Amino acid sequence: MNHRIGIPRALLYYQYEKLWLTFFAELGVEVISSGETNKLIIDEGAANVVDEACLPVKVFFGHALQLADKVDYIFVPRIVSVEKNAYICPKVMGLPDMLAACKKELPPLIKPVLNLRKSNCVKEFAWETGSFFTDNKKQVFEAWERAKKAQSKHDLAVVQEYQKTKDIKDTALPVLILGHHYLLEDHYLNMDLQEKLKKLGCQVITPSMIGKEKQEQFIKNFPRLMFWSYGRMLLGSLYCFGQGPGLKGVIIISSFACGIDSFIGNLAKRYLSRQGIPFIELTLDEHTGEAGLNTRIEAFIDMIRWRRDSVENYISSYGYNMGCTEGVIGAAGLHSDHATSYQ
Amino acid sequence: MEQLGFTVIMPPPTSKRTISLGVAHSPEFACLPIKICIGNLIEAHELGADTFLMAGGVGPCRFGLYAQLEKEILEDAGLGYKALIIEPPGQGPWQFLKQIKKIGTSVSWMQLVRGFHFSYQKICIIDELEKLVQQIRPRERIKGTADKIFTYALKTFDQAKNYHELCDAYGLARQKLLHIPQWEYTKVLKIGVVGEIYTLLEPFASMDIERKLGALGAEVTRSIYLSDWVREHLLGGLLPGISHNMYHKLASPFLNHFVGGHGIESVGASVNFAKAGYDGIVHIAPFTCMPEIVAHTVLPRASKHCNIPVMTIYVDEQTGQAGLNTRLEAFLDLLRDKKNFLDRDITMC
């Protein structure tokens, strides 16, 4: 029997794309991913979930609804935890139930549970998913192994490519973008931020380029248990980047009403202020006006470039630790919290 | 804590100033409890406190990082605060007491257990009394009488030095409450209040929603009382009571996994209230609360399935009352209409 399974291109899809696609391909299941995010998807998502939900969840609903009449099943794994002693996020944990409560008609959901917080039960997860399509346990596990290999190969390639370019001395400004995968890689949501930065002469660094290994090594500097995988990723990357040499800037990008980033972003801001690294915080929401974003990024990049080009060891007496000005400037549909610090 | 050789400084009751102070120093999208908490800590610092005691956590709710973030915020604000962080008492009361003992220096185990036991008894008695107040509120002839007695009773509880005095104070307050003149014929709606624990237990955070519902002629039952929480989390469920497992089971058709905080309890308790024949549910949560947003999303489905109206209310640092009053009145009017109770015009004013 030939099944068509739909995977919404949202949330963890950006992190595990290779894994899901290889796994289902190995099992001989036809996969249909929803298309790139667009205005229609966001609108439909926002209309079908509670207003208080965060932007990525709304986008997820939009993608799932787009798949509704094209597939036999929708794949919505309940990913509780992907590593020991850490969770993803309460909303991701409740995602299948949230989607099931949607008012619109949806095909049956495939919702296997992945919880590696206490025990390593990846195999059960693979079997729970695979058993929908085949009774052959061996085939499922082999498919899973190959999928895992494909995913780690992909992750490693990203890190290695960055390592190669890292040491080349050029005029590009190194800028770290701190954000979740589903914001950094969804070019509609982030309004092509990475391309924009490259055009402004920046060397863009993302958490996936720094790699899991380094992140885990540096997150140990955090004085308590960081129990969110995203938190481990973001703060780990930040500590790693912050301790490296050279002048640089950090862009913290988060989505409106993101519970995790409200804390992680704030902890990151405090760390950056202490280190004297300039940063800007951008908050994305359903609005699509680009001008506000462009202005802010340009201003920010101009500032760090001036800082680099000005006399070495020049210390501005004005605006020392101007950071942490709380408050949202809602302009052109973009919520942004502007905070830079000079030293 | 006083029995552990510390001077305990109680911050003044939460007020608008507390919230303003908290909001000024907290992340914008953080939830209300941490904003109030930071406000409380700043006000306590003004009164001379130099150390704060806070619980830690292992997630996934943001509460687990409160202590760390508070520490950094207060440091950056230039307040020299020391932090004592207690990890969650997952292993029952002994682990908890051990951690406390580490903090208090010259205290015997006996004193510690006694102190803990007394606090627990006090919490239970307060909850018993409050349940009675919740019953009387919609029926009393002069609005506010029960609350006045309750406030006074809390003061007498604080003065009680041992269990006997506590029981005496409780008996007296109970008698007073039972003698409040009541309307005989009032038809009373039964409302279950569910949601995030802090907003349920701190009246200021929820803008006194229980009192408001009472004044509008509804008998209110909460899904969580403090004594239940202590029993569940500190005593490890040694004593009988409504256990969370029951809520998990009830919630499972709609929300089949723990989502942190009290998300699943909110759903389970709503189903429980529906089964117990309640007329409606009010669901309270702080704005951007992650577990409660999950609960909010699945509640309409549960509501339809169990045939019980649910209204979700998010609270944040805004303190305007009119919006909430209107919504509560409208909600109760609808419920009354459903039951043909529309015989008396009850409004907030």
mmCIF file of N, CA, C and O in Angstrom, chain A residues 49-50 52-53 78 80 87 89-91 93-94 97-98 100-101 117 222-228 256-257 259-260 262-263 266-267 270 274 283 326 328, chain B residues 25 27-30 34 56-62 64-66 68-69 72-73 76 85 87 254-259 290 293-294 296-298 301 314:
data_model
loop_
_atom_site.group_PDB
_atom_site.id
_atom_site.type_symbol
_atom_site.label_atom_id
_atom_site.label_comp_id
_atom_site.label_asym_id
_atom_site.label_seq_id
_atom_site.Cartn_x
_atom_site.Cartn_y
_atom_site.Cartn_z
ATOM 1 N N VAL A 49 -5.363 29.127 15.398
ATOM 2 C CA VAL A 49 -4.801 28.758 16.695
ATOM 3 C C VAL A 49 -5.039 29.951 17.627
ATOM 4 O O VAL A 49 -5.320 31.045 17.163
ATOM 5 N N VAL A 50 -4.954 29.720 18.927
ATOM 6 C CA VAL A 50 -5.238 30.816 19.865
ATOM 7 C C VAL A 50 -4.276 31.975 19.627
ATOM 8 O O VAL A 50 -3.141 31.772 19.220
ATOM 9 N N GLU A 52 -2.669 33.801 21.581
ATOM 10 C CA GLU A 52 -1.497 33.920 22.454
ATOM 11 C C GLU A 52 -0.350 33.020 22.026
ATOM 12 O O GLU A 52 0.750 33.144 22.539
ATOM 13 N N ALA A 53 -0.613 32.083 21.115
ATOM 14 C CA ALA A 53 0.464 31.187 20.685
ATOM 15 C C ALA A 53 1.569 31.992 20.019
ATOM 16 O O ALA A 53 1.336 33.084 19.502
ATOM 17 N N ARG A 78 5.812 13.949 18.808
ATOM 18 C CA ARG A 78 5.830 14.691 20.073
ATOM 19 C C ARG A 78 7.254 14.630 20.596
ATOM 20 O O ARG A 78 7.663 13.655 21.214
ATOM 21 N N VAL A 80 9.671 15.504 23.026
ATOM 22 C CA VAL A 80 9.752 16.029 24.382
ATOM 23 C C VAL A 80 11.172 16.456 24.678
ATOM 24 O O VAL A 80 11.428 17.513 25.227
ATOM 25 N N TYR A 87 14.759 19.650 27.815
ATOM 26 C CA TYR A 87 13.508 19.603 27.075
ATOM 27 C C TYR A 87 13.637 20.474 25.832
ATOM 28 O O TYR A 87 14.554 21.284 25.721
ATOM 29 N N CYS A 89 10.570 22.400 24.441
ATOM 30 C CA CYS A 89 9.755 23.546 24.819
ATOM 31 C C CYS A 89 8.354 23.013 25.098
ATOM 32 O O CYS A 89 7.908 22.080 24.422
ATOM 33 N N PRO A 90 7.636 23.550 26.071
ATOM 34 C CA PRO A 90 6.302 23.029 26.385
ATOM 35 C C PRO A 90 5.372 22.982 25.177
ATOM 36 O O PRO A 90 4.574 22.063 25.031
ATOM 37 N N LYS A 91 5.497 23.965 24.300
ATOM 38 C CA LYS A 91 4.566 24.008 23.168
ATOM 39 C C LYS A 91 4.869 22.895 22.170
ATOM 40 O O LYS A 91 3.957 22.313 21.593
ATOM 41 N N MET A 93 6.111 20.088 23.030
ATOM 42 C CA MET A 93 5.662 18.878 23.704
ATOM 43 C C MET A 93 4.161 18.665 23.535
ATOM 44 O O MET A 93 3.682 17.535 23.503
ATOM 45 N N GLY A 94 3.415 19.743 23.453
ATOM 46 C CA GLY A 94 1.963 19.616 23.338
ATOM 47 C C GLY A 94 1.463 19.739 21.910
ATOM 48 O O GLY A 94 0.255 19.789 21.674
ATOM 49 N N ASP A 97 -1.353 17.468 20.346
ATOM 50 C CA ASP A 97 -2.660 17.724 20.953
ATOM 51 C C ASP A 97 -3.230 19.060 20.510
ATOM 52 O O ASP A 97 -4.424 19.211 20.306
ATOM 53 N N MET A 98 -2.340 20.033 20.372
ATOM 54 C CA MET A 98 -2.800 21.344 19.919
ATOM 55 C C MET A 98 -3.356 21.229 18.505
ATOM 56 O O MET A 98 -4.395 21.800 18.186
ATOM 57 N N ALA A 100 -4.532 18.537 17.107
ATOM 58 C CA ALA A 100 -5.753 17.732 17.117
ATOM 59 C C ALA A 100 -6.963 18.565 17.537
ATOM 60 O O ALA A 100 -8.103 18.257 17.170
ATOM 61 N N ALA A 101 -6.722 19.620 18.325
ATOM 62 C CA ALA A 101 -7.824 20.459 18.784
ATOM 63 C C ALA A 101 -8.214 21.504 17.746
ATOM 64 O O ALA A 101 -9.115 22.305 17.982
ATOM 65 N N ARG A 117 15.056 12.292 27.723
ATOM 66 C CA ARG A 117 15.490 13.019 28.901
ATOM 67 C C ARG A 117 16.093 12.080 29.938
ATOM 68 O O ARG A 117 17.101 12.377 30.549
ATOM 69 N N PHE A 222 27.639 28.062 32.195
ATOM 70 C CA PHE A 222 26.398 28.560 32.783
ATOM 71 C C PHE A 222 26.254 27.953 34.172
ATOM 72 O O PHE A 222 26.390 26.744 34.338
ATOM 73 N N PRO A 223 26.013 28.802 35.182
ATOM 74 C CA PRO A 223 26.110 28.300 36.558
ATOM 75 C C PRO A 223 25.052 27.272 36.965
ATOM 76 O O PRO A 223 25.214 26.623 37.976
ATOM 77 N N ARG A 224 23.976 27.139 36.226
ATOM 78 C CA ARG A 224 22.955 26.186 36.646
ATOM 79 C C ARG A 224 22.637 25.232 35.502
ATOM 80 O O ARG A 224 23.184 25.356 34.426
ATOM 81 N N LEU A 225 21.718 24.315 35.769
ATOM 82 C CA LEU A 225 21.330 23.392 34.713
ATOM 83 C C LEU A 225 20.485 24.137 33.685
ATOM 84 O O LEU A 225 19.461 24.727 34.028
ATOM 85 N N MET A 226 20.930 24.145 32.441
ATOM 86 C CA MET A 226 20.126 24.759 31.385
ATOM 87 C C MET A 226 19.290 23.636 30.780
ATOM 88 O O MET A 226 19.811 22.739 30.133
ATOM 89 N N PHE A 227 17.975 23.687 31.051
ATOM 90 C CA PHE A 227 17.144 22.534 30.713
ATOM 91 C C PHE A 227 16.381 22.695 29.404
ATOM 92 O O PHE A 227 15.436 21.970 29.153
ATOM 93 N N TRP A 228 16.754 23.664 28.589
ATOM 94 C CA TRP A 228 16.159 23.753 27.254
ATOM 95 C C TRP A 228 17.249 23.481 26.227
ATOM 96 O O TRP A 228 18.315 24.103 26.264
ATOM 97 N N PHE A 256 8.004 36.763 18.429
ATOM 98 C CA PHE A 256 7.118 37.439 19.376
ATOM 99 C C PHE A 256 6.525 36.421 20.343
ATOM 100 O O PHE A 256 6.028 35.383 19.937
ATOM 101 N N ALA A 257 6.607 36.727 21.630
ATOM 102 C CA ALA A 257 6.028 35.903 22.688
ATOM 103 C C ALA A 257 6.697 34.543 22.823
ATOM 104 O O ALA A 257 6.078 33.602 23.304
ATOM 105 N N GLY A 259 8.575 32.054 24.771
ATOM 106 C CA GLY A 259 8.812 31.929 26.204
ATOM 107 C C GLY A 259 10.273 31.683 26.522
ATOM 108 O O GLY A 259 10.828 32.259 27.452
ATOM 109 N N ILE A 260 10.900 30.827 25.737
ATOM 110 C CA ILE A 260 12.286 30.477 26.012
ATOM 111 C C ILE A 260 13.195 31.672 25.766
ATOM 112 O O ILE A 260 14.027 32.022 26.588
ATOM 113 N N SER A 262 12.547 34.770 25.864
ATOM 114 C CA SER A 262 12.396 35.885 26.791
ATOM 115 C C SER A 262 13.452 35.771 27.886
ATOM 116 O O SER A 262 13.968 36.775 28.357
ATOM 117 N N PHE A 263 13.773 34.539 28.250
ATOM 118 C CA PHE A 263 14.804 34.351 29.281
ATOM 119 C C PHE A 263 16.200 34.259 28.664
ATOM 120 O O PHE A 263 17.113 34.927 29.110
ATOM 121 N N ASN A 266 17.446 37.497 27.370
ATOM 122 C CA ASN A 266 17.829 38.419 28.429
ATOM 123 C C ASN A 266 19.154 38.031 29.069
ATOM 124 O O ASN A 266 20.005 38.887 29.337
ATOM 125 N N LEU A 267 19.338 36.729 29.278
ATOM 126 C CA LEU A 267 20.614 36.270 29.840
ATOM 127 C C LEU A 267 21.749 36.586 28.862
ATOM 128 O O LEU A 267 22.836 36.999 29.268
ATOM 129 N N ARG A 270 22.652 40.280 28.993
ATOM 130 C CA ARG A 270 23.440 40.632 30.171
ATOM 131 C C ARG A 270 24.887 40.184 30.009
ATOM 132 O O ARG A 270 25.823 40.897 30.372
ATOM 133 N N ARG A 274 28.251 42.672 29.727
ATOM 134 C CA ARG A 274 29.441 42.505 30.565
ATOM 135 C C ARG A 274 30.705 42.393 29.711
ATOM 136 O O ARG A 274 31.750 42.885 30.086
ATOM 137 N N THR A 283 12.782 41.253 17.097
ATOM 138 C CA THR A 283 11.675 40.347 17.378
ATOM 139 C C THR A 283 10.781 40.269 16.153
ATOM 140 O O THR A 283 10.323 41.297 15.652
ATOM 141 N N GLU A 326 14.893 48.579 27.739
ATOM 142 C CA GLU A 326 13.739 47.723 27.506
ATOM 143 C C GLU A 326 12.655 48.531 26.814
ATOM 144 O O GLU A 326 12.524 49.723 26.991
ATOM 145 N N VAL A 328 9.519 48.109 23.424
ATOM 146 C CA VAL A 328 9.374 47.726 22.039
ATOM 147 C C VAL A 328 9.080 48.956 21.212
ATOM 148 O O VAL A 328 8.262 49.781 21.572
ATOM 149 N N HIS B 25 12.490 45.984 35.415
ATOM 150 C CA HIS B 25 13.738 45.232 35.432
ATOM 151 C C HIS B 25 13.678 43.881 34.745
ATOM 152 O O HIS B 25 14.687 43.231 34.579
ATOM 153 N N PRO B 27 12.624 40.941 31.671
ATOM 154 C CA PRO B 27 12.455 40.860 30.223
ATOM 155 C C PRO B 27 10.995 41.102 29.850
ATOM 156 O O PRO B 27 10.089 40.713 30.595
ATOM 157 N N GLU B 28 10.805 41.717 28.717
ATOM 158 C CA GLU B 28 9.455 42.141 28.338
ATOM 159 C C GLU B 28 8.489 40.970 28.216
ATOM 160 O O GLU B 28 7.357 41.036 28.684
ATOM 161 N N PHE B 29 8.925 39.893 27.574
ATOM 162 C CA PHE B 29 7.997 38.785 27.323
ATOM 163 C C PHE B 29 8.033 37.730 28.422
ATOM 164 O O PHE B 29 7.512 36.645 28.248
ATOM 165 N N ALA B 30 8.666 38.058 29.531
ATOM 166 C CA ALA B 30 8.644 37.110 30.644
ATOM 167 C C ALA B 30 7.235 37.074 31.218
ATOM 168 O O ALA B 30 6.427 37.957 30.969
ATOM 169 N N ILE B 34 7.322 36.254 37.431
ATOM 170 C CA ILE B 34 8.700 36.700 37.694
ATOM 171 C C ILE B 34 8.749 38.213 37.839
ATOM 172 O O ILE B 34 9.527 38.755 38.606
ATOM 173 N N GLY B 56 14.660 26.178 42.703
ATOM 174 C CA GLY B 56 15.187 25.961 41.356
ATOM 175 C C GLY B 56 14.225 25.067 40.586
ATOM 176 O O GLY B 56 13.064 24.941 40.940
ATOM 177 N N GLY B 57 14.718 24.426 39.541
ATOM 178 C CA GLY B 57 13.839 23.547 38.782
ATOM 179 C C GLY B 57 14.580 22.880 37.650
ATOM 180 O O GLY B 57 15.712 23.235 37.331
ATOM 181 N N VAL B 58 13.931 21.900 37.040
ATOM 182 C CA VAL B 58 14.570 21.194 35.932
ATOM 183 C C VAL B 58 13.749 21.300 34.654
ATOM 184 O O VAL B 58 13.942 20.552 33.723
ATOM 185 N N GLY B 59 12.843 22.229 34.595
ATOM 186 C CA GLY B 59 12.112 22.482 33.374
ATOM 187 C C GLY B 59 10.894 21.619 33.218
ATOM 188 O O GLY B 59 10.593 20.832 34.087
ATOM 189 N N PRO B 60 10.201 21.780 32.078
ATOM 190 C CA PRO B 60 10.487 22.707 30.987
ATOM 191 C C PRO B 60 9.883 24.107 31.193
ATOM 192 O O PRO B 60 10.058 24.965 30.357
ATOM 193 N N CYS B 61 9.198 24.320 32.319
ATOM 194 C CA CYS B 61 8.602 25.638 32.546
ATOM 195 C C CYS B 61 9.708 26.625 32.896
ATOM 196 O O CYS B 61 10.738 26.257 33.444
ATOM 197 N N ARG B 62 9.459 27.894 32.594
ATOM 198 C CA ARG B 62 10.476 28.910 32.835
ATOM 199 C C ARG B 62 10.818 29.084 34.302
ATOM 200 O O ARG B 62 11.848 29.615 34.651
ATOM 201 N N GLY B 64 11.937 27.224 36.407
ATOM 202 C CA GLY B 64 13.208 26.629 36.799
ATOM 203 C C GLY B 64 14.386 27.575 36.669
ATOM 204 O O GLY B 64 15.411 27.381 37.308
ATOM 205 N N LEU B 65 14.264 28.607 35.839
ATOM 206 C CA LEU B 65 15.377 29.545 35.668
ATOM 207 C C LEU B 65 15.140 30.870 36.377
ATOM 208 O O LEU B 65 15.941 31.778 36.273
ATOM 209 N N TYR B 66 14.010 30.958 37.077
ATOM 210 C CA TYR B 66 13.704 32.205 37.797
ATOM 211 C C TYR B 66 14.865 32.649 38.672
ATOM 212 O O TYR B 66 15.307 33.794 38.611
ATOM 213 N N GLN B 68 18.050 31.988 38.761
ATOM 214 C CA GLN B 68 19.255 32.451 38.078
ATOM 215 C C GLN B 68 19.051 33.836 37.463
ATOM 216 O O GLN B 68 19.866 34.730 37.623
ATOM 217 N N LEU B 69 17.920 33.997 36.774
ATOM 218 C CA LEU B 69 17.671 35.279 36.116
ATOM 219 C C LEU B 69 17.495 36.386 37.154
ATOM 220 O O LEU B 69 18.024 37.490 36.995
ATOM 221 N N GLU B 72 20.833 37.538 38.378
ATOM 222 C CA GLU B 72 21.561 38.411 37.448
ATOM 223 C C GLU B 72 20.907 39.777 37.343
ATOM 224 O O GLU B 72 21.585 40.800 37.279
ATOM 225 N N ILE B 73 19.567 39.794 37.326
ATOM 226 C CA ILE B 73 18.867 41.074 37.211
ATOM 227 C C ILE B 73 19.183 41.950 38.416
ATOM 228 O O ILE B 73 19.501 43.139 38.290
ATOM 229 N N ASP B 76 22.707 43.266 38.287
ATOM 230 C CA ASP B 76 22.851 44.354 37.324
ATOM 231 C C ASP B 76 22.161 45.620 37.801
ATOM 232 O O ASP B 76 22.534 46.726 37.418
ATOM 233 N N ILE B 85 19.493 28.889 46.552
ATOM 234 C CA ILE B 85 18.598 28.231 45.610
ATOM 235 C C ILE B 85 18.356 26.796 46.049
ATOM 236 O O ILE B 85 19.298 26.035 46.246
ATOM 237 N N GLU B 87 16.933 23.205 45.206
ATOM 238 C CA GLU B 87 16.529 22.388 44.060
ATOM 239 C C GLU B 87 15.193 21.713 44.355
ATOM 240 O O GLU B 87 14.831 21.541 45.509
ATOM 241 N N PHE B 254 -7.445 14.666 25.549
ATOM 242 C CA PHE B 254 -7.259 15.990 24.932
ATOM 243 C C PHE B 254 -5.799 16.418 24.956
ATOM 244 O O PHE B 254 -5.315 17.051 24.021
ATOM 245 N N LEU B 255 -5.109 16.089 26.042
ATOM 246 C CA LEU B 255 -3.698 16.449 26.165
ATOM 247 C C LEU B 255 -3.026 15.254 26.799
ATOM 248 O O LEU B 255 -3.247 14.951 27.959
ATOM 249 N N ASN B 256 -2.228 14.557 26.012
ATOM 250 C CA ASN B 256 -1.759 13.244 26.446
ATOM 251 C C ASN B 256 -0.329 13.258 26.923
ATOM 252 O O ASN B 256 0.341 12.253 26.931
ATOM 253 N N HIS B 257 0.175 14.405 27.280
ATOM 254 C CA HIS B 257 1.547 14.432 27.773
ATOM 255 C C HIS B 257 1.753 15.616 28.692
ATOM 256 O O HIS B 257 1.171 16.660 28.492
ATOM 257 N N PHE B 258 2.596 15.387 29.675
ATOM 258 C CA PHE B 258 3.007 16.466 30.575
ATOM 259 C C PHE B 258 3.635 17.594 29.754
ATOM 260 O O PHE B 258 4.437 17.337 28.872
ATOM 261 N N VAL B 259 3.215 18.831 29.993
ATOM 262 C CA VAL B 259 3.796 19.936 29.218
ATOM 263 C C VAL B 259 4.441 20.976 30.130
ATOM 264 O O VAL B 259 4.630 22.113 29.737
ATOM 265 N N MET B 290 3.861 29.353 28.781
ATOM 266 C CA MET B 290 3.918 28.323 27.733
ATOM 267 C C MET B 290 2.998 27.136 28.012
ATOM 268 O O MET B 290 2.214 26.761 27.137
ATOM 269 N N ILE B 293 -0.686 28.035 27.504
ATOM 270 C CA ILE B 293 -1.097 28.269 26.115
ATOM 271 C C ILE B 293 -1.454 26.943 25.464
ATOM 272 O O ILE B 293 -2.439 26.847 24.715
ATOM 273 N N VAL B 294 -0.689 25.903 25.790
ATOM 274 C CA VAL B 294 -1.038 24.575 25.276
ATOM 275 C C VAL B 294 -2.409 24.175 25.814
ATOM 276 O O VAL B 294 -3.286 23.728 25.069
ATOM 277 N N HIS B 296 -4.780 26.131 26.867
ATOM 278 C CA HIS B 296 -5.783 26.999 26.252
ATOM 279 C C HIS B 296 -6.170 26.486 24.862
ATOM 280 O O HIS B 296 -7.325 26.525 24.478
ATOM 281 N N THR B 297 -5.164 26.007 24.110
ATOM 282 C CA THR B 297 -5.436 25.539 22.754
ATOM 283 C C THR B 297 -6.315 24.288 22.755
ATOM 284 O O THR B 297 -7.170 24.131 21.876
ATOM 285 N N VAL B 298 -6.099 23.396 23.724
ATOM 286 C CA VAL B 298 -6.878 22.157 23.696
ATOM 287 C C VAL B 298 -8.189 22.271 24.480
ATOM 288 O O VAL B 298 -9.079 21.440 24.305
ATOM 289 N N ARG B 301 -11.686 22.002 22.743
ATOM 290 C CA ARG B 301 -12.081 20.656 22.364
ATOM 291 C C ARG B 301 -12.661 19.923 23.584
ATOM 292 O O ARG B 301 -13.706 19.271 23.497
ATOM 293 N N TYR B 314 -6.141 35.844 30.345
ATOM 294 C CA TYR B 314 -4.713 36.049 30.561
ATOM 295 C C TYR B 314 -4.516 37.299 31.397
ATOM 296 O O TYR B 314 -5.165 38.310 31.152
#
